[in-house]
PDB file of C-alpha atoms in Angstrom:
ATOM      1  CA  GLN A 275       4.215  14.155  15.409  1.00 83.00           C
ATOM      2  CA  GLN A 276       3.227  10.496  14.529  1.00 92.00           C
ATOM      3  CA  PRO A 277       3.362   7.995  17.427  1.00 95.00           C
ATOM      4  CA  VAL A 278       5.668   4.990  16.980  1.00 96.00           C
ATOM      5  CA  GLN A 279       4.421   1.577  17.334  1.00 97.00           C
ATOM      6  CA  SER A 280       6.446  -1.673  17.887  1.00 96.00           C
ATOM      7  CA  PRO A 281       6.669  -4.312  16.882  1.00 97.00           C
ATOM      8  CA  GLN A 282       5.702  -3.613  13.217  1.00 96.00           C
ATOM      9  CA  ALA A 283       4.441  -7.137  12.775  1.00 96.00           C
ATOM     10  CA  VAL A 284       3.886 -10.256  14.885  1.00 96.00           C
ATOM     11  CA  ILE A 285       2.909 -13.783  14.256  1.00 97.00           C
ATOM     12  CA  LEU A 286       1.189 -15.914  17.125  1.00 95.00           C
ATOM     13  CA  ARG A 287      -0.207 -19.207  17.513  1.00 96.00           C
ATOM     14  CA  GLU A 288      -3.741 -19.349  18.989  1.00 95.00           C
ATOM     15  CA  GLY A 289      -3.709 -19.028  22.777  1.00 93.00           C
ATOM     16  CA  GLU A 290      -0.422 -17.130  22.905  1.00 94.00           C
ATOM     17  CA  ASP A 291      -0.184 -13.553  24.315  1.00 93.00           C
ATOM     18  CA  ALA A 292       1.071 -10.441  22.501  1.00 94.00           C
ATOM     19  CA  VAL A 293       1.946  -6.892  23.609  1.00 95.00           C
ATOM     20  CA  ILE A 294       1.830  -3.931  21.163  1.00 97.00           C
ATOM     21  CA  ASN A 295       3.540  -0.690  22.201  1.00 97.00           C
ATOM     22  CA  CYS A 296       2.842   3.012  21.376  1.00 97.00           C
ATOM     23  CA  SER A 297       5.140   5.768  22.120  1.00 96.00           C
ATOM     24  CA  SER A 298       4.921   9.463  21.642  1.00 95.00           C
ATOM     25  CA  SER A 299       7.355  12.387  21.753  1.00 93.00           C
ATOM     26  CA  LYS A 300       4.611  14.676  23.100  1.00 90.00           C
ATOM     27  CA  ALA A 301       2.587  14.830  26.334  1.00 89.00           C
ATOM     28  CA  LEU A 302      -0.773  13.050  25.734  1.00 90.00           C
ATOM     29  CA  TYR A 303      -4.209  13.610  26.852  1.00 91.00           C
ATOM     30  CA  SER A 304      -5.591  10.371  25.424  1.00 93.00           C
ATOM     31  CA  VAL A 305      -4.587   7.176  23.570  1.00 95.00           C
ATOM     32  CA  HIS A 306      -7.070   5.397  21.317  1.00 95.00           C
ATOM     33  CA  TRP A 307      -6.736   1.704  20.053  1.00 95.00           C
ATOM     34  CA  TYR A 308      -8.322   0.526  16.629  1.00 96.00           C
ATOM     35  CA  ARG A 309      -8.159  -2.743  14.754  1.00 96.00           C
ATOM     36  CA  GLN A 310      -8.451  -2.912  11.140  1.00 95.00           C
ATOM     37  CA  LYS A 311      -8.869  -6.142   9.176  1.00 94.00           C
ATOM     38  CA  HIS A 312      -7.737  -6.322   5.731  1.00 90.00           C
ATOM     39  CA  GLY A 313     -10.302  -4.629   3.332  1.00 88.00           C
ATOM     40  CA  GLU A 314     -12.442  -3.289   6.247  1.00 93.00           C
ATOM     41  CA  ALA A 315     -12.696  -0.057   8.256  1.00 95.00           C
ATOM     42  CA  PRO A 316     -10.981   0.394  11.647  1.00 96.00           C
ATOM     43  CA  VAL A 317     -12.998  -0.725  14.655  1.00 95.00           C
ATOM     44  CA  PHE A 318     -12.703   0.809  18.238  1.00 93.00           C
ATOM     45  CA  LEU A 319     -11.003  -1.227  20.846  1.00 93.00           C
ATOM     46  CA  MET A 320      -9.881   1.161  23.769  1.00 91.00           C
ATOM     47  CA  ILE A 321      -9.613   4.722  25.009  1.00 93.00           C
ATOM     48  CA  LEU A 322      -7.264   5.459  27.764  1.00 92.00           C
ATOM     49  CA  LEU A 323      -7.445   9.014  29.279  1.00 89.00           C
ATOM     50  CA  LYS A 324      -4.860  10.979  31.403  1.00 84.00           C
ATOM     51  CA  GLY A 325      -5.775  10.375  34.923  1.00 79.00           C
ATOM     52  CA  GLY A 326      -6.580   6.642  34.449  1.00 76.00           C
ATOM     53  CA  GLU A 327      -9.864   6.474  32.984  1.00 73.00           C
ATOM     54  CA  GLN A 328     -10.449   3.795  30.507  1.00 73.00           C
ATOM     55  CA  LYS A 329     -13.195   2.683  28.186  1.00 73.00           C
ATOM     56  CA  GLY A 330     -13.161  -0.319  26.065  1.00 73.00           C
ATOM     57  CA  HIS A 331     -13.296  -3.947  25.009  1.00 71.00           C
ATOM     58  CA  ASP A 332     -13.923  -6.682  27.679  1.00 66.00           C
ATOM     59  CA  LYS A 333     -11.288  -9.081  26.480  1.00 73.00           C
ATOM     60  CA  ILE A 334      -8.503  -6.649  25.597  1.00 83.00           C
ATOM     61  CA  SER A 335      -6.565  -4.539  28.220  1.00 90.00           C
ATOM     62  CA  ALA A 336      -4.239  -1.677  27.761  1.00 91.00           C
ATOM     63  CA  SER A 337      -2.076   0.572  29.942  1.00 90.00           C
ATOM     64  CA  PHE A 338      -1.138   4.292  29.701  1.00 92.00           C
ATOM     65  CA  ASN A 339       1.999   5.678  31.199  1.00 90.00           C
ATOM     66  CA  GLU A 340       1.462   9.536  31.142  1.00 89.00           C
ATOM     67  CA  LYS A 341       4.965  10.229  32.329  1.00 90.00           C
ATOM     68  CA  LYS A 342       6.642   8.302  29.486  1.00 91.00           C
ATOM     69  CA  GLN A 343       3.928   9.043  26.874  1.00 92.00           C
ATOM     70  CA  GLN A 344       3.611   5.329  26.242  1.00 93.00           C
ATOM     71  CA  SER A 345       0.733   2.924  25.856  1.00 94.00           C
ATOM     72  CA  SER A 346       0.675  -0.832  25.657  1.00 94.00           C
ATOM     73  CA  LEU A 347      -2.206  -3.031  24.254  1.00 94.00           C
ATOM     74  CA  TYR A 348      -2.366  -6.500  25.841  1.00 93.00           C
ATOM     75  CA  LEU A 349      -3.860  -9.375  23.880  1.00 92.00           C
ATOM     76  CA  THR A 350      -4.089 -12.497  25.955  1.00 89.00           C
ATOM     77  CA  ALA A 351      -5.000 -15.966  24.943  1.00 90.00           C
ATOM     78  CA  SER A 352      -5.245 -14.801  21.305  1.00 91.00           C
ATOM     79  CA  GLN A 353      -7.927 -16.033  18.902  1.00 92.00           C
ATOM     80  CA  LEU A 354      -7.966 -16.341  15.136  1.00 95.00           C
ATOM     81  CA  SER A 355     -10.321 -13.318  15.095  1.00 93.00           C
ATOM     82  CA  TYR A 356      -7.647 -11.060  16.706  1.00 94.00           C
ATOM     83  CA  SER A 357      -5.726 -11.049  13.373  1.00 96.00           C
ATOM     84  CA  GLY A 358      -5.466  -7.603  11.813  1.00 96.00           C
ATOM     85  CA  THR A 359      -3.539  -4.312  11.953  1.00 95.00           C
ATOM     86  CA  TYR A 360      -3.564  -2.412  15.197  1.00 97.00           C
ATOM     87  CA  PHE A 361      -3.335   1.184  15.224  1.00 97.00           C
ATOM     88  CA  CYS A 362      -2.780   3.624  18.293  1.00 96.00           C
ATOM     89  CA  GLY A 363      -4.130   7.156  17.923  1.00 95.00           C
ATOM     90  CA  THR A 364      -2.780   9.821  20.090  1.00 94.00           C
ATOM     91  CA  ALA A 365      -4.217  13.291  21.070  1.00 92.00           C
ATOM     92  CA  PRO A 366      -2.268  15.934  23.161  1.00 88.00           C
ATOM     93  CA  SER A 367      -5.702  17.577  24.154  1.00 88.00           C
ATOM     94  CA  ASN A 368      -9.482  16.825  24.168  1.00 88.00           C
ATOM     95  CA  THR A 369      -9.981  17.721  20.568  1.00 87.00           C
ATOM     96  CA  GLY A 370     -11.081  15.715  17.616  1.00 89.00           C
ATOM     97  CA  LYS A 371      -7.673  15.436  16.119  1.00 92.00           C
ATOM     98  CA  LEU A 372      -6.157  11.874  16.380  1.00 93.00           C
ATOM     99  CA  ILE A 373      -2.650  11.199  15.120  1.00 94.00           C
ATOM    100  CA  PHE A 374      -2.284   7.391  14.224  1.00 95.00           C
ATOM    101  CA  GLY A 375       0.803   5.350  14.444  1.00 95.00           C
ATOM    102  CA  GLN A 376       1.905   3.386  11.481  1.00 95.00           C
ATOM    103  CA  GLY A 377       0.231   0.207  12.632  1.00 96.00           C
ATOM    104  CA  THR A 378       1.176  -3.255  13.953  1.00 96.00           C
ATOM    105  CA  THR A 379       0.142  -6.241  11.814  1.00 96.00           C
ATOM    106  CA  LEU A 380      -0.987  -9.155  13.999  1.00 96.00           C
ATOM    107  CA  GLN A 381      -1.303 -12.627  12.512  1.00 97.00           C
ATOM    108  CA  VAL A 382      -2.753 -15.511  14.739  1.00 96.00           C
ATOM    109  CA  LYS A 383      -2.302 -18.888  13.215  1.00 96.00           C
ATOM    110  CA  PRO A 384      -4.141 -22.197  14.390  1.00 94.00           C
TER     111      PRO A 384
ATOM    112  CA  ASP B 237     -22.230  -2.461  10.277  1.00 86.00           C
ATOM    113  CA  SER B 238     -21.082   0.778  12.040  1.00 87.00           C
ATOM    114  CA  GLY B 239     -24.055   2.875  11.073  1.00 94.00           C
ATOM    115  CA  VAL B 240     -21.765   5.290   9.036  1.00 97.00           C
ATOM    116  CA  THR B 241     -22.494   5.205   5.369  1.00 98.00           C
ATOM    117  CA  GLN B 242     -20.172   6.401   2.633  1.00 98.00           C
ATOM    118  CA  THR B 243     -20.772   6.861  -1.147  1.00 97.00           C
ATOM    119  CA  PRO B 244     -19.514   5.774  -3.609  1.00 97.00           C
ATOM    120  CA  LYS B 245     -17.553   2.769  -2.624  1.00 97.00           C
ATOM    121  CA  HIS B 246     -15.261   3.016  -5.535  1.00 97.00           C
ATOM    122  CA  LEU B 247     -14.351   5.984  -7.839  1.00 97.00           C
ATOM    123  CA  ILE B 248     -12.004   5.853 -10.692  1.00 97.00           C
ATOM    124  CA  THR B 249     -11.165   9.377 -12.359  1.00 97.00           C
ATOM    125  CA  ALA B 250      -8.380  11.070 -14.147  1.00 98.00           C
ATOM    126  CA  THR B 251      -5.603  13.460 -13.000  1.00 98.00           C
ATOM    127  CA  GLY B 252      -6.737  17.164 -12.887  1.00 97.00           C
ATOM    128  CA  GLN B 253     -10.488  16.093 -12.311  1.00 98.00           C
ATOM    129  CA  ARG B 254     -12.707  16.901  -9.028  1.00 98.00           C
ATOM    130  CA  VAL B 255     -14.639  14.488  -7.147  1.00 98.00           C
ATOM    131  CA  THR B 256     -16.953  14.559  -4.133  1.00 98.00           C
ATOM    132  CA  LEU B 257     -17.180  11.905  -1.421  1.00 98.00           C
ATOM    133  CA  ARG B 258     -20.262  11.689   0.753  1.00 98.00           C
ATOM    134  CA  CYS B 259     -20.663  10.433   4.361  1.00 98.00           C
ATOM    135  CA  SER B 260     -23.741  10.089   6.551  1.00 98.00           C
ATOM    136  CA  PRO B 261     -23.003   9.809  10.258  1.00 98.00           C
ATOM    137  CA  ARG B 262     -24.584   7.348  12.776  1.00 97.00           C
ATOM    138  CA  SER B 263     -27.859   8.516  13.810  1.00 95.00           C
ATOM    139  CA  GLY B 264     -27.293  10.793  16.916  1.00 94.00           C
ATOM    140  CA  ASP B 265     -23.617  11.514  16.161  1.00 96.00           C
ATOM    141  CA  LEU B 266     -22.787  15.162  15.677  1.00 96.00           C
ATOM    142  CA  SER B 267     -19.194  14.971  14.739  1.00 96.00           C
ATOM    143  CA  VAL B 268     -17.774  13.770  11.283  1.00 97.00           C
ATOM    144  CA  TYR B 269     -14.097  13.077  10.657  1.00 97.00           C
ATOM    145  CA  TRP B 270     -12.330  12.429   7.329  1.00 98.00           C
ATOM    146  CA  TYR B 271      -9.426  10.278   7.131  1.00 97.00           C
ATOM    147  CA  GLN B 272      -7.075   9.392   4.121  1.00 97.00           C
ATOM    148  CA  GLN B 273      -5.379   6.008   4.272  1.00 96.00           C
ATOM    149  CA  SER B 274      -2.657   5.030   1.643  1.00 91.00           C
ATOM    150  CA  LEU B 275      -0.091   2.286   1.827  1.00 79.00           C
ATOM    151  CA  ASP B 276       2.969   4.606   2.485  1.00 70.00           C
ATOM    152  CA  GLN B 277       1.342   7.090   4.828  1.00 70.00           C
ATOM    153  CA  GLY B 278      -1.085   5.059   7.096  1.00 81.00           C
ATOM    154  CA  LEU B 279      -4.145   6.704   8.469  1.00 92.00           C
ATOM    155  CA  GLN B 280      -4.052  10.375   8.086  1.00 95.00           C
ATOM    156  CA  PHE B 281      -6.458  12.731   9.861  1.00 95.00           C
ATOM    157  CA  LEU B 282      -7.795  15.294   7.459  1.00 97.00           C
ATOM    158  CA  ILE B 283     -10.580  17.216   9.107  1.00 97.00           C
ATOM    159  CA  GLN B 284     -13.451  17.310  11.724  1.00 97.00           C
ATOM    160  CA  TYR B 285     -16.787  19.003  11.593  1.00 97.00           C
ATOM    161  CA  TYR B 286     -19.085  19.137  14.575  1.00 96.00           C
ATOM    162  CA  ASN B 287     -22.772  20.165  14.078  1.00 96.00           C
ATOM    163  CA  GLY B 288     -21.880  21.906  10.896  1.00 96.00           C
ATOM    164  CA  GLU B 289     -18.716  23.729  12.162  1.00 97.00           C
ATOM    165  CA  GLU B 290     -15.233  22.913  11.384  1.00 96.00           C
ATOM    166  CA  ARG B 291     -13.454  22.053  14.727  1.00 95.00           C
ATOM    167  CA  ALA B 292     -10.181  20.403  13.926  1.00 94.00           C
ATOM    168  CA  LYS B 293      -7.759  20.277  10.985  1.00 94.00           C
ATOM    169  CA  GLY B 294      -5.154  17.977  10.142  1.00 93.00           C
ATOM    170  CA  ASN B 295      -2.650  18.097   7.059  1.00 87.00           C
ATOM    171  CA  ILE B 296      -5.424  18.654   4.594  1.00 95.00           C
ATOM    172  CA  LEU B 297      -4.331  19.956   1.315  1.00 95.00           C
ATOM    173  CA  GLU B 298      -5.692  23.227  -0.069  1.00 96.00           C
ATOM    174  CA  ARG B 299      -7.042  21.300  -2.955  1.00 97.00           C
ATOM    175  CA  PHE B 300      -9.298  19.556  -0.588  1.00 97.00           C
ATOM    176  CA  SER B 301     -12.241  21.017   1.172  1.00 97.00           C
ATOM    177  CA  ALA B 302     -15.089  19.618   3.273  1.00 98.00           C
ATOM    178  CA  GLN B 303     -18.301  20.694   4.728  1.00 97.00           C
ATOM    179  CA  GLN B 304     -21.184  19.454   7.044  1.00 98.00           C
ATOM    180  CA  PHE B 305     -24.754  20.105   6.124  1.00 97.00           C
ATOM    181  CA  PRO B 306     -27.648  20.864   8.454  1.00 96.00           C
ATOM    182  CA  ASP B 307     -28.811  17.287   8.105  1.00 96.00           C
ATOM    183  CA  LEU B 308     -25.348  16.390   9.417  1.00 97.00           C
ATOM    184  CA  HIS B 309     -24.167  14.442   6.288  1.00 97.00           C
ATOM    185  CA  SER B 310     -20.553  15.589   5.103  1.00 98.00           C
ATOM    186  CA  GLU B 311     -19.107  15.853   1.800  1.00 98.00           C
ATOM    187  CA  LEU B 312     -15.204  15.859   1.020  1.00 98.00           C
ATOM    188  CA  ASN B 313     -14.345  17.614  -2.231  1.00 98.00           C
ATOM    189  CA  LEU B 314     -11.208  16.730  -3.888  1.00 98.00           C
ATOM    190  CA  SER B 315      -9.908  18.794  -6.718  1.00 97.00           C
ATOM    191  CA  SER B 316      -6.933  19.033  -9.225  1.00 97.00           C
ATOM    192  CA  LEU B 317      -6.453  15.339  -8.440  1.00 98.00           C
ATOM    193  CA  GLU B 318      -3.031  13.940  -8.787  1.00 97.00           C
ATOM    194  CA  LEU B 319      -1.914  10.383  -8.848  1.00 96.00           C
ATOM    195  CA  GLY B 320      -0.737  10.646  -5.197  1.00 94.00           C
ATOM    196  CA  ASP B 321      -4.277  11.277  -4.051  1.00 96.00           C
ATOM    197  CA  SER B 322      -5.184   7.638  -4.850  1.00 96.00           C
ATOM    198  CA  ALA B 323      -6.233   6.205  -1.483  1.00 96.00           C
ATOM    199  CA  LEU B 324      -8.977   4.893   0.719  1.00 97.00           C
ATOM    200  CA  TYR B 325     -10.969   7.648   2.290  1.00 98.00           C
ATOM    201  CA  PHE B 326     -12.541   7.035   5.511  1.00 98.00           C
ATOM    202  CA  CYS B 327     -15.428   8.970   7.211  1.00 98.00           C
ATOM    203  CA  ALA B 328     -15.958   8.466  10.875  1.00 97.00           C
ATOM    204  CA  SER B 329     -18.542   9.871  13.297  1.00 97.00           C
ATOM    205  CA  SER B 330     -18.847  10.324  17.148  1.00 95.00           C
ATOM    206  CA  LYS B 331     -21.218  11.977  19.582  1.00 93.00           C
ATOM    207  CA  GLY B 332     -19.044  14.744  21.109  1.00 89.00           C
ATOM    208  CA  VAL B 333     -16.710  17.398  19.688  1.00 89.00           C
ATOM    209  CA  GLY B 334     -13.800  16.032  21.716  1.00 89.00           C
ATOM    210  CA  LEU B 335     -12.467  12.509  21.599  1.00 86.00           C
ATOM    211  CA  ALA B 336     -12.027  11.879  25.312  1.00 81.00           C
ATOM    212  CA  GLY B 337     -14.585   9.091  26.006  1.00 76.00           C
ATOM    213  CA  ASN B 338     -15.835   9.304  22.580  1.00 86.00           C
ATOM    214  CA  GLU B 339     -15.159   6.340  20.225  1.00 91.00           C
ATOM    215  CA  GLN B 340     -15.215   6.878  16.409  1.00 94.00           C
ATOM    216  CA  PHE B 341     -17.305   4.688  14.280  1.00 96.00           C
ATOM    217  CA  PHE B 342     -15.695   4.389  10.810  1.00 97.00           C
ATOM    218  CA  GLY B 343     -17.632   3.933   7.560  1.00 97.00           C
ATOM    219  CA  PRO B 344     -16.733   1.362   4.824  1.00 97.00           C
ATOM    220  CA  GLY B 345     -14.583   3.897   3.010  1.00 97.00           C
ATOM    221  CA  THR B 346     -14.437   5.158  -0.482  1.00 98.00           C
ATOM    222  CA  ARG B 347     -11.537   3.785  -2.747  1.00 97.00           C
ATOM    223  CA  LEU B 348     -10.194   6.549  -5.006  1.00 97.00           C
ATOM    224  CA  THR B 349      -8.050   5.729  -7.926  1.00 97.00           C
ATOM    225  CA  VAL B 350      -6.547   8.447 -10.031  1.00 97.00           C
ATOM    226  CA  LEU B 351      -5.259   7.477 -13.367  1.00 96.00           C
TER     227      LEU B 351
END
């Protein structure tokens, strides 16, 4: 079952903050966040594991509510380079299968 | 540059044909994943190989098959191509077999156009 991301799109000015949400109807073992710029490959941002362990980017933070099967990605003091499409990928167990959401397009303007 | 290479970059072919996409993982990575990305379907997981063995499968069509060779490169074979198979195909690699704590590194993709 594909996770649902919200919002679908957001436009910010440089320096503003944004939150992207990812919600699943299934129990999750891990949530993975990737950013894809137009015409490029997805790039890893964060992994959040059941139990609280995290691995990822210095300037981007995220949370994982296991009970609600939800994750949020927090982008603070946004920069022009943050523009792109953000995907969350979810896994119900520790396998190689990730189910990605439909993506959230973020545009940061000067 | 992620260290994952994919060839060819672009492929244009006709319906009913068969094509092979190739992927070389990052040095030291044993897992290879294949994804299909189209405008209306987003990023769809197809299949994972770890050290030559199939380990996870997504909604991969029966017309599609993959394998991972002893040198760890992987090939995705698409046959009896249909217009709807037109998409960007990504290969990714990671160190381990499970994704907990294992980030995936994506290649630049192969854009397949079926006419």
